[in-house]
Short mmCIF file of C-alpha atoms and ligand atoms in Angstrom, two decimals:
data_model
loop_
_atom_site.label_atom_id
_atom_site.label_comp_id
_atom_site.label_asym_id
_atom_site.label_seq_id
_atom_site.Cartn_x
_atom_site.Cartn_y
_atom_site.Cartn_z
CA MET A 256 9.71 -4.85 -32.87
CA THR A 257 12.73 -6.78 -31.67
CA ALA A 258 12.93 -7.72 -28.02
CA PRO A 259 15.32 -5.51 -26.06
CA THR A 260 18.65 -6.95 -24.91
CA LEU A 261 18.65 -7.11 -21.13
CA VAL A 262 21.97 -6.84 -19.31
CA PRO A 263 22.43 -8.97 -16.17
CA TYR A 264 21.68 -6.86 -13.10
CA ASP A 265 25.12 -7.27 -11.50
CA GLU A 266 26.76 -6.00 -14.65
CA VAL A 267 24.40 -3.02 -14.83
CA VAL A 268 25.36 -1.83 -11.34
CA GLU A 269 29.03 -2.46 -12.02
CA ARG A 270 29.00 -0.21 -15.07
CA PHE A 271 26.25 2.36 -14.43
CA ASP A 272 24.78 4.53 -11.69
CA PRO A 273 20.98 4.60 -11.77
CA VAL A 274 19.29 7.93 -11.12
CA LEU A 275 15.71 7.69 -9.90
CA GLY A 276 12.86 10.15 -9.90
CA LEU A 277 9.40 9.32 -8.63
CA GLU A 278 6.12 11.10 -9.31
CA VAL A 279 3.22 9.91 -7.26
CA HIS A 280 -0.39 10.88 -7.97
CA VAL A 281 -2.73 10.61 -5.04
CA GLU A 282 -6.49 11.01 -5.20
CA LEU A 283 -7.72 12.94 -2.19
CA ASN A 284 -10.66 11.48 -0.29
CA THR A 285 -12.74 14.65 -0.29
CA GLN A 286 -16.51 14.21 -0.49
CA THR A 287 -16.72 16.40 -3.57
CA LYS A 288 -14.59 17.20 -6.61
CA MET A 289 -11.81 19.78 -6.90
CA PHE A 290 -13.80 22.55 -8.60
CA CYS A 291 -17.47 21.56 -8.30
CA GLY A 292 -19.86 19.90 -5.86
CA CYS A 293 -20.10 16.51 -7.62
CA PRO A 294 -19.59 13.49 -5.37
CA THR A 295 -16.41 11.41 -5.69
CA THR A 296 -17.67 7.95 -4.67
CA PHE A 297 -15.69 5.16 -6.35
CA GLY A 298 -17.58 2.68 -8.49
CA ALA A 299 -20.77 4.68 -9.21
CA GLU A 300 -22.72 4.17 -12.46
CA PRO A 301 -20.77 5.81 -15.31
CA ASN A 302 -21.49 9.52 -15.90
CA THR A 303 -23.81 9.91 -12.91
CA GLN A 304 -21.40 12.15 -10.96
CA VAL A 305 -20.97 14.98 -13.43
CA CYS A 306 -22.10 18.59 -13.87
CA PRO A 307 -21.43 21.47 -16.29
CA VAL A 308 -18.20 22.40 -14.46
CA CYS A 309 -16.49 19.00 -14.55
CA LEU A 310 -17.83 18.35 -18.07
CA GLY A 311 -16.28 21.64 -19.18
CA LEU A 312 -19.50 23.03 -20.65
CA PRO A 313 -19.26 26.61 -21.96
CA GLY A 314 -19.84 29.25 -19.34
CA ALA A 315 -19.39 26.96 -16.33
CA LEU A 316 -17.10 28.42 -13.65
CA PRO A 317 -14.98 26.42 -11.20
CA VAL A 318 -14.69 27.09 -7.45
CA VAL A 319 -11.80 25.61 -5.46
CA ASN A 320 -12.60 22.94 -2.86
CA ARG A 321 -11.29 24.29 0.47
CA LYS A 322 -10.94 20.82 1.94
CA ALA A 323 -8.68 19.77 -0.95
CA VAL A 324 -6.42 22.78 -0.36
CA GLU A 325 -6.33 21.93 3.33
CA SER A 326 -5.28 18.33 2.53
CA ALA A 327 -2.63 19.59 0.10
CA ILE A 328 -1.16 21.87 2.76
CA ARG A 329 -1.13 19.11 5.37
CA ILE A 330 0.64 16.79 2.90
CA GLY A 331 3.18 19.52 2.15
CA LEU A 332 3.82 20.11 5.85
CA ALA A 333 4.17 16.39 6.58
CA LEU A 334 6.75 16.25 3.77
CA ASN A 335 8.71 19.08 5.40
CA CYS A 336 7.95 21.42 2.51
CA THR A 337 7.61 25.18 2.44
CA ILE A 338 4.01 26.16 1.80
CA THR A 339 3.86 28.75 -0.95
CA PRO A 340 2.12 31.88 0.41
CA TRP A 341 0.64 32.81 -2.98
CA GLY A 342 0.25 30.67 -6.06
CA ARG A 343 -2.02 30.23 -9.05
CA PHE A 344 -3.51 27.30 -10.85
CA ALA A 345 -2.43 26.78 -14.44
CA ARG A 346 -4.01 25.27 -17.50
CA LYS A 347 -2.14 22.32 -18.94
CA ASN A 348 -3.38 22.06 -22.48
CA TYR A 349 -3.63 18.78 -24.26
CA PHE A 350 -6.26 16.90 -26.12
CA TYR A 351 -7.37 13.59 -24.75
CA PRO A 352 -10.89 12.21 -24.98
CA ASP A 353 -11.14 11.46 -21.27
CA MET A 354 -10.44 15.11 -20.43
CA PRO A 355 -13.63 16.99 -21.27
CA LYS A 356 -12.21 20.54 -21.04
CA ASN A 357 -9.22 19.78 -23.33
CA PHE A 358 -7.05 21.16 -20.58
CA GLN A 359 -6.29 20.01 -17.10
CA THR A 360 -6.43 22.51 -14.27
CA SER A 361 -3.11 21.98 -12.53
CA GLN A 362 -0.31 23.97 -10.97
CA TYR A 363 2.86 24.64 -12.88
CA ASP A 364 5.48 27.08 -11.64
CA GLU A 365 3.60 28.10 -8.49
CA PRO A 366 2.93 24.79 -6.68
CA ILE A 367 1.38 24.78 -3.21
CA ALA A 368 4.37 23.06 -1.55
CA VAL A 369 8.09 23.03 -2.42
CA ASP A 370 11.47 21.83 -1.17
CA GLY A 371 10.81 19.12 1.35
CA TYR A 372 12.04 15.66 2.15
CA LEU A 373 10.88 12.28 3.34
CA ASP A 374 13.07 9.99 5.44
CA VAL A 375 12.57 6.50 4.08
CA PRO A 376 13.39 3.42 6.17
CA LEU A 377 14.94 0.50 4.27
CA ASP A 378 14.73 -3.17 5.16
CA ASP A 379 18.13 -3.28 6.84
CA GLY A 380 17.13 -0.49 9.22
CA SER A 381 19.06 2.27 7.43
CA VAL A 382 17.31 5.44 6.33
CA VAL A 383 17.53 7.22 2.97
CA ARG A 384 16.47 10.86 2.77
CA VAL A 385 14.51 11.46 -0.43
CA GLU A 386 14.22 15.13 -1.33
CA ILE A 387 10.88 16.40 -2.50
CA GLU A 388 10.86 18.98 -5.28
CA ARG A 389 7.22 19.91 -5.04
CA ALA A 390 3.68 18.82 -4.35
CA HIS A 391 0.99 20.38 -6.47
CA MET A 392 -2.78 20.26 -6.81
CA GLU A 393 -4.58 19.18 -9.94
CA GLU A 394 -7.67 17.35 -11.10
CA ASP A 395 -8.04 13.82 -12.34
CA THR A 396 -9.22 12.90 -15.83
CA GLY A 397 -12.13 10.64 -16.74
CA LYS A 398 -11.69 7.03 -17.72
CA SER A 399 -11.73 5.39 -21.14
CA LEU A 400 -12.85 1.83 -21.64
CA HIS A 401 -11.73 0.33 -24.95
CA VAL A 402 -14.05 -2.45 -26.06
CA GLY A 403 -13.33 -5.26 -28.49
CA GLY A 404 -9.53 -5.29 -28.42
CA SER A 405 -7.67 -8.15 -26.79
CA THR A 406 -5.69 -6.18 -24.24
CA GLY A 407 -8.04 -3.40 -23.17
CA ARG A 408 -5.81 -0.99 -25.11
CA ILE A 409 -7.19 1.34 -27.71
CA HIS A 410 -5.24 -0.54 -30.39
CA GLY A 411 -7.55 -3.06 -32.03
CA ALA A 412 -10.63 -1.90 -30.12
CA GLU A 413 -13.98 -1.62 -31.92
CA TYR A 414 -15.17 1.35 -29.91
CA SER A 415 -14.40 3.24 -26.71
CA LEU A 416 -16.62 4.27 -23.82
CA LEU A 417 -15.98 7.28 -21.63
CA ASP A 418 -16.85 7.72 -17.96
CA TYR A 419 -16.42 11.24 -16.60
CA ASN A 420 -17.19 10.42 -12.96
CA ARG A 421 -13.50 10.68 -12.11
CA ALA A 422 -12.96 13.89 -14.10
CA GLY A 423 -12.29 16.66 -11.61
CA VAL A 424 -11.50 14.46 -8.59
CA PRO A 425 -8.78 16.27 -6.60
CA LEU A 426 -5.28 14.95 -7.05
CA ILE A 427 -1.99 15.77 -5.44
CA GLU A 428 1.12 15.05 -7.45
CA ILE A 429 4.23 14.63 -5.34
CA VAL A 430 7.49 14.87 -7.26
CA THR A 431 10.89 13.94 -5.89
CA LYS A 432 14.14 15.56 -6.87
CA MET A 433 16.55 13.25 -8.66
CA ILE A 434 17.64 10.49 -6.33
CA PRO A 435 21.26 9.59 -7.14
CA GLY A 436 23.62 7.27 -5.33
CA THR A 437 21.28 4.37 -4.65
CA ARG A 438 23.34 2.02 -6.85
CA GLU A 439 22.18 -1.62 -6.62
CA ARG A 440 19.50 -0.62 -4.14
CA ALA A 441 17.62 1.64 -6.58
CA PRO A 442 14.66 -0.78 -6.96
CA GLU A 443 14.44 -1.22 -3.18
CA VAL A 444 14.67 2.53 -2.52
CA ALA A 445 11.90 3.22 -5.04
CA ARG A 446 9.62 0.72 -3.39
CA ALA A 447 10.50 1.88 0.12
CA TYR A 448 9.80 5.51 -0.81
CA VAL A 449 6.36 4.75 -2.21
CA THR A 450 5.63 2.58 0.85
CA ALA A 451 6.70 5.33 3.27
CA LEU A 452 4.69 7.92 1.34
CA ARG A 453 1.62 5.68 1.33
CA ASP A 454 1.90 5.13 5.09
CA LEU A 455 2.30 8.85 5.66
CA LEU A 456 -0.73 9.76 3.54
CA ARG A 457 -2.78 7.10 5.29
CA ALA A 458 -1.78 8.47 8.69
CA LEU A 459 -2.80 11.94 7.50
CA GLY A 460 -6.20 10.53 6.51
CA VAL A 461 -6.19 12.48 3.22
CA SER A 462 -6.56 9.56 0.82
CA ASP A 463 -7.45 5.91 0.92
CA VAL A 464 -4.16 5.28 -0.98
CA ARG A 465 -5.48 2.18 -2.73
CA MET A 466 -2.96 1.41 -5.47
CA ASP A 467 -5.19 -1.43 -6.69
CA GLN A 468 -8.07 1.03 -7.27
CA GLY A 469 -5.85 3.70 -8.77
CA SER A 470 -6.22 6.19 -5.93
CA MET A 471 -2.43 6.17 -5.68
CA ARG A 472 -0.25 5.61 -8.74
CA CYS A 473 3.40 6.07 -9.44
CA ASP A 474 5.39 7.21 -12.46
CA VAL A 475 8.93 5.89 -12.36
CA ASN A 476 11.63 8.03 -13.98
CA LEU A 477 14.91 6.32 -14.51
CA SER A 478 18.16 7.06 -16.26
CA LEU A 479 21.61 5.52 -16.18
CA SER A 480 24.88 7.35 -16.17
CA PRO A 481 28.22 5.60 -16.73
CA ARG A 482 29.60 4.67 -13.31
CA ASP A 483 31.16 7.62 -11.47
CA SER A 484 31.03 9.82 -14.59
CA GLY A 485 28.53 12.31 -13.18
CA VAL A 486 27.08 12.59 -16.69
CA LEU A 487 23.29 12.39 -16.64
CA GLY A 488 21.67 9.93 -18.97
CA THR A 489 18.39 10.27 -20.85
CA ARG A 490 15.46 9.12 -18.75
CA SER A 491 12.41 7.06 -19.46
CA GLU A 492 9.15 7.57 -17.60
CA THR A 493 7.18 4.43 -16.81
CA LYS A 494 3.59 5.56 -16.22
CA ASN A 495 0.92 4.52 -13.75
CA VAL A 496 2.68 1.70 -11.99
CA ASN A 497 0.05 0.47 -9.58
CA SER A 498 1.56 -1.76 -6.93
CA LEU A 499 4.55 -1.53 -4.63
CA ARG A 500 6.05 -4.66 -6.10
CA SER A 501 5.60 -3.32 -9.62
CA VAL A 502 7.46 -0.12 -8.70
CA GLU A 503 10.44 -2.23 -7.69
CA ARG A 504 10.19 -4.42 -10.79
CA ALA A 505 9.80 -1.46 -13.14
CA VAL A 506 13.01 0.15 -11.85
CA ARG A 507 14.91 -3.09 -12.13
CA TYR A 508 13.62 -3.79 -15.63
CA GLU A 509 14.42 -0.29 -16.92
CA MET A 510 17.96 -0.55 -15.50
CA THR A 511 18.62 -3.79 -17.37
CA ARG A 512 16.93 -2.53 -20.56
CA GLN A 513 18.65 0.86 -20.69
CA ALA A 514 22.03 -0.75 -20.01
CA GLY A 515 21.41 -2.97 -23.05
CA VAL A 516 20.67 0.07 -25.21
CA LEU A 517 23.73 1.97 -23.99
CA LEU A 518 26.13 -0.97 -24.25
CA ALA A 519 24.99 -1.49 -27.85
CA GLY A 520 26.20 2.05 -28.51
CA GLU A 521 22.68 3.39 -28.97
CA ARG A 522 20.81 6.18 -27.25
CA VAL A 523 17.99 5.86 -24.74
CA VAL A 524 14.87 7.50 -26.14
CA GLN A 525 13.10 10.00 -23.91
CA GLU A 526 9.60 8.55 -23.83
CA THR A 527 6.83 7.35 -21.60
CA ARG A 528 6.57 3.60 -21.17
CA HIS A 529 3.91 1.19 -19.94
CA PHE A 530 4.60 -1.44 -17.32
CA ASP A 531 3.20 -4.89 -17.98
CA GLU A 532 2.30 -6.68 -14.72
CA SER A 533 2.27 -10.13 -16.29
CA THR A 534 5.76 -10.01 -17.81
CA GLY A 535 7.40 -7.44 -15.52
CA SER A 536 8.61 -5.56 -18.60
CA THR A 537 7.98 -2.10 -20.01
CA SER A 538 6.99 -1.13 -23.54
CA PRO A 539 7.16 2.22 -25.31
CA GLY A 540 4.21 4.60 -25.16
CA ARG A 541 4.11 8.08 -26.62
CA THR A 542 7.23 10.15 -27.06
CA LYS A 543 7.41 12.44 -24.06
CA GLU A 544 5.96 15.92 -24.41
CA THR A 545 8.03 18.78 -23.14
CA ALA A 546 6.59 21.54 -20.99
CA GLU A 547 6.28 23.80 -24.08
CA ASP A 548 3.92 21.30 -25.71
CA TYR A 549 1.44 21.83 -22.87
CA ARG A 550 1.28 25.63 -23.36
CA TYR A 551 0.81 26.24 -19.66
CA PHE A 552 -0.76 29.56 -18.66
CA PRO A 553 -2.29 30.85 -15.43
CA GLU A 554 -5.90 29.77 -14.97
CA PRO A 555 -8.02 32.94 -15.43
CA ASP A 556 -11.20 31.48 -13.91
CA LEU A 557 -9.75 30.85 -10.44
CA VAL A 558 -8.46 33.22 -7.79
CA PRO A 559 -4.89 32.57 -6.55
CA ILE A 560 -4.37 30.27 -3.57
CA ALA A 561 -3.02 32.42 -0.75
CA PRO A 562 -3.22 30.47 2.51
CA PRO A 563 -2.79 32.80 5.52
CA ALA A 564 0.20 31.87 7.70
CA GLU A 565 -2.07 31.38 10.74
CA TRP A 566 -4.12 28.81 8.86
CA VAL A 567 -0.97 26.93 7.82
CA GLU A 568 0.16 26.88 11.45
CA GLU A 569 -3.26 25.64 12.56
CA LEU A 570 -2.96 22.82 10.05
CA ARG A 571 0.57 22.03 11.21
CA ALA A 572 -0.87 21.46 14.68
CA THR A 573 -3.23 18.81 13.26
CA LEU A 574 -0.42 16.63 11.88
CA PRO A 575 -0.63 13.14 13.37
CA GLU A 576 2.18 11.16 14.89
CA LEU A 577 4.26 10.18 11.86
CA PRO A 578 4.19 6.49 10.93
CA TRP A 579 7.83 5.81 11.81
CA GLU A 580 7.57 7.70 15.12
CA HIS A 581 4.44 5.74 15.85
CA ARG A 582 6.24 2.49 15.04
CA ARG A 583 9.15 3.34 17.28
CA ARG A 584 6.75 3.95 20.17
CA ILE A 585 4.73 0.76 19.56
CA GLN A 586 7.92 -1.28 19.23
CA ALA A 587 9.10 -0.04 22.61
CA GLU A 588 5.70 -0.75 24.19
CA TRP A 589 5.61 -4.29 22.86
CA GLY A 590 9.29 -4.89 23.56
CA ILE A 591 10.08 -6.42 20.17
CA SER A 592 13.23 -6.29 18.04
CA ASP A 593 13.79 -4.18 14.90
CA ALA A 594 13.61 -7.33 12.78
CA GLU A 595 10.32 -8.43 14.35
CA MET A 596 8.86 -4.98 13.80
CA ARG A 597 9.94 -4.98 10.17
CA ASP A 598 8.30 -8.35 9.64
CA LEU A 599 5.01 -7.01 11.01
CA VAL A 600 5.15 -3.95 8.82
CA ASN A 601 6.14 -5.90 5.71
CA ALA A 602 3.39 -8.42 6.32
CA GLY A 603 0.92 -5.52 6.46
CA VAL A 604 -0.41 -6.55 9.87
CA LEU A 605 0.77 -3.78 12.19
CA GLU A 606 -2.52 -1.87 12.19
CA LEU A 607 -4.46 -5.11 12.53
CA ILE A 608 -2.46 -6.11 15.59
CA GLU A 609 -2.91 -2.66 17.11
CA ALA A 610 -6.65 -2.85 16.52
CA THR A 611 -6.75 -6.34 18.08
CA VAL A 612 -4.89 -5.03 21.12
CA ALA A 613 -7.27 -2.08 21.29
CA ALA A 614 -10.12 -4.63 21.34
CA GLY A 615 -8.67 -6.10 24.53
CA ALA A 616 -6.20 -8.82 23.44
CA PRO A 617 -2.67 -9.06 24.88
CA ALA A 618 -0.10 -7.81 22.32
CA GLY A 619 1.84 -11.10 22.21
CA GLU A 620 -1.23 -13.18 21.36
CA ALA A 621 -2.50 -10.67 18.82
CA ARG A 622 0.90 -10.59 17.14
CA SER A 623 1.27 -14.31 16.98
CA TRP A 624 -2.16 -14.80 15.35
CA TRP A 625 -1.67 -12.14 12.71
CA VAL A 626 1.94 -12.99 11.87
CA SER A 627 1.50 -16.71 11.52
CA TYR A 628 -1.93 -18.29 11.08
CA LEU A 629 -3.81 -15.35 9.60
CA THR A 630 -0.95 -14.35 7.28
CA GLN A 631 -0.94 -17.94 6.00
CA GLN A 632 -4.69 -17.77 5.47
CA ALA A 633 -4.32 -14.50 3.57
CA ASN A 634 -1.59 -15.99 1.36
CA THR A 635 -3.70 -19.05 0.62
CA ARG A 636 -6.58 -16.84 -0.46
CA GLY A 637 -4.35 -14.45 -2.37
CA VAL A 638 -5.53 -11.39 -0.41
CA GLU A 639 -3.90 -8.89 1.91
CA PRO A 640 -4.39 -9.67 5.63
CA THR A 641 -6.68 -6.62 5.81
CA GLY A 642 -8.88 -8.32 3.23
CA LEU A 643 -9.58 -11.36 5.42
CA PRO A 644 -13.20 -11.56 6.59
CA ILE A 645 -12.33 -11.46 10.29
CA THR A 646 -12.26 -8.27 12.35
CA PRO A 647 -9.72 -7.48 15.08
CA ALA A 648 -12.62 -7.50 17.56
CA GLN A 649 -13.60 -11.03 16.51
CA LEU A 650 -10.02 -12.23 16.87
CA ALA A 651 -9.78 -10.56 20.28
CA ARG A 652 -12.87 -12.54 21.33
CA VAL A 653 -11.24 -15.84 20.22
CA ILE A 654 -8.11 -14.92 22.19
CA ALA A 655 -10.27 -14.19 25.25
CA LEU A 656 -11.95 -17.61 24.93
CA VAL A 657 -8.52 -19.26 24.96
CA ALA A 658 -7.44 -17.22 27.97
CA SER A 659 -10.53 -18.28 29.92
CA GLY A 660 -9.87 -21.95 29.09
CA GLU A 661 -13.03 -22.34 27.03
CA LEU A 662 -10.94 -23.02 23.92
CA ASN A 663 -7.49 -24.48 23.41
CA ASN A 664 -5.23 -23.34 20.56
CA LYS A 665 -6.33 -26.06 18.18
CA LEU A 666 -10.02 -25.34 18.74
CA ALA A 667 -9.34 -21.61 18.48
CA ARG A 668 -8.05 -22.16 14.94
CA GLN A 669 -11.23 -23.98 14.07
CA VAL A 670 -13.26 -21.07 15.43
CA VAL A 671 -11.19 -18.64 13.35
CA ASP A 672 -11.73 -20.88 10.31
CA GLY A 673 -15.47 -20.71 11.00
CA VAL A 674 -15.43 -16.91 11.19
CA LEU A 675 -13.41 -16.76 7.96
CA ALA A 676 -15.95 -19.09 6.33
CA GLY A 677 -18.73 -16.64 7.20
CA GLU A 678 -20.31 -18.77 9.93
CA GLY A 679 -20.83 -15.78 12.20
CA GLU A 680 -19.33 -14.42 15.42
CA PRO A 681 -16.79 -16.56 17.34
CA ASP A 682 -19.37 -17.53 20.00
CA GLU A 683 -21.82 -18.59 17.30
CA VAL A 684 -19.13 -20.75 15.65
CA VAL A 685 -18.26 -22.36 19.01
CA ALA A 686 -21.94 -23.20 19.60
CA ALA A 687 -22.72 -24.32 16.04
CA ARG A 688 -19.62 -26.49 15.65
CA GLY A 689 -19.68 -27.74 19.29
CA LEU A 690 -16.08 -26.64 19.84
CA ALA A 691 -15.86 -25.88 23.55
CA VAL A 692 -13.09 -27.61 25.51
CA VAL A 693 -14.24 -30.75 27.38
CA SER A 694 -13.19 -30.13 30.96
CA ASP A 695 -15.85 -32.29 32.57
CA ASP A 696 -13.72 -34.73 34.62
CA SER A 697 -16.07 -37.71 34.38
CA ALA A 698 -15.98 -37.67 30.57
CA LEU A 699 -12.21 -37.22 30.61
CA ILE A 700 -11.63 -40.01 33.15
CA ALA A 701 -13.60 -42.42 30.97
CA ALA A 702 -11.47 -41.48 27.96
CA VAL A 703 -8.23 -41.80 29.99
CA ASP A 704 -9.18 -45.22 31.30
CA GLU A 705 -10.04 -46.36 27.81
CA ALA A 706 -6.69 -45.18 26.46
CA LEU A 707 -4.79 -46.85 29.32
CA ALA A 708 -6.64 -50.10 28.68
CA ALA A 709 -5.81 -49.90 24.97
CA GLN A 710 -2.07 -49.48 25.66
CA PRO A 711 -1.35 -51.69 28.70
CA ASP A 712 2.43 -51.63 28.13
CA VAL A 713 2.49 -47.81 28.28
CA ALA A 714 0.24 -47.87 31.33
CA GLU A 715 2.71 -50.24 32.99
CA LYS A 716 5.62 -47.89 32.33
CA ILE A 717 3.76 -44.93 33.85
CA ARG A 718 2.86 -46.99 36.90
CA GLY A 719 6.54 -47.90 37.13
CA GLY A 720 7.41 -44.21 37.46
CA LYS A 721 8.16 -43.28 33.81
CA VAL A 722 6.02 -40.16 33.80
CA ALA A 723 7.36 -39.15 30.37
CA ALA A 724 5.39 -42.03 28.87
CA ALA A 725 2.16 -40.23 29.82
CA GLY A 726 2.45 -38.21 26.58
CA ALA A 727 1.31 -41.16 24.49
CA ILE A 728 -1.84 -41.55 26.58
CA VAL A 729 -2.54 -37.80 26.51
CA GLY A 730 -2.16 -37.92 22.72
CA ALA A 731 -4.59 -40.81 22.44
CA VAL A 732 -7.16 -39.00 24.61
CA MET A 733 -6.79 -35.79 22.58
CA LYS A 734 -7.34 -37.81 19.42
CA ALA A 735 -10.36 -39.58 20.86
CA THR A 736 -11.89 -36.24 21.90
CA LYS A 737 -11.06 -34.61 18.54
CA GLY A 738 -8.75 -32.17 20.27
CA GLN A 739 -11.47 -30.84 22.52
CA ALA A 740 -10.01 -32.06 25.81
CA ASP A 741 -8.04 -29.79 28.12
CA ALA A 742 -4.61 -31.39 27.58
CA LYS A 743 -3.20 -30.19 30.90
CA ARG A 744 -6.08 -31.69 32.82
CA VAL A 745 -5.81 -34.97 30.86
CA ARG A 746 -2.17 -35.26 31.85
CA GLU A 747 -3.01 -34.74 35.51
CA LEU A 748 -5.69 -37.44 35.29
CA VAL A 749 -3.34 -39.93 33.58
CA ILE A 750 -0.81 -39.55 36.42
CA GLU A 751 -3.60 -39.80 39.01
CA ARG A 752 -5.06 -42.97 37.47
CA CYS A 753 -1.62 -44.63 37.37
CA SER A 754 -0.52 -43.86 40.87
ZN1 LIG B 924 -19.05 18.40 -11.39
#
């Protein structure tokens, strides 16, 4: 296979209009599966969370999980959709070894929620409205593990293992309408949409939205039409993109690849593609099935979903403050700029700061720790800030120790380092490492006198009225006390001893 010709990005946007479409699959965090009572815990021993229903054994009958329907309705409402008053499940027929029934119970032409929108904030503060075509309920498949190949793909594998624990876990698929007009910002809009959707679903509490664990995954549809022609191009569908950054990269890559195909006078093939994290490129998968190939028909084993209007209204009343409304309120409370707020959100520390404030820390201190030192620590370790082994409550305790004068900023960092290193609670680290501030005057006076004696010329200047020279002595004392002296008190003592 020859490598595709990639067109420089600037040229792509000069000559073509990208048209985006995004399909996001979200695993709901219900205790049990969509149509049976099997647990849904992630990471259990393979094939320990299965029963005749989710294994598709003959004669087994499914029953819909009420909690999953409730979550689906709340998602639909939060996306400003109309909730369909009556709709059926459908069988989507295809053969795949990780799907034990040989069909997936899904919804086809009667989805639970239709015609909504999500307002998506972009980095520059502008907002793009992404229209939602539908959100429908379905069940997840099992997982295949291909053993012996080099890439984990089935190609070249010696054998494959199947784990049906995930088969039947409730999924919601949220499908946008075509998103035209994003031009050079298409990759950014795609990423911002998935980010906004993730934040919304997290606020709803319906999923843990972990892209790294596959509980949220995105299919990226993209086509190019010649600039301002209004003619729709053929789209590719890049499947199961599993990080926000990859969503952005996949859109960008497909734009440059498809432009290369079109400028060579060839046609874009309608197909599914795989995204490769390591190279940032996509490669062809199977040729895309059409709806006819799936032979959809209404599921005869399940009653229709007909949520009473009163129930829908009850659920509407449970919707939380939306993430962007929440942010607007927090931003006003903390008195910070749009740009500062964006930095917090992008750094993934907003919730952490809020939790630190809730644990008693002043907002300014909490912000400064999470945005600078702890973000650096997270970067060094290659984890998200939420993955750092320090809790907001522990950080709030460190901040309180600084406020009471028991720690200075330098010592506080050492205490945080100790907590991150697993040395225990902040107070335990202070005790074990002997980090409390030395504020005992007699010890400080001895150190000041020693420093003055060591630098007689500086001492002379201070005595002569050059108070600014005191800094050198303070520095020497701080060094001698390994940063554990109270710098303000040292300065006072230096002036006192020289007057
Ligand atoms: Zn089951």
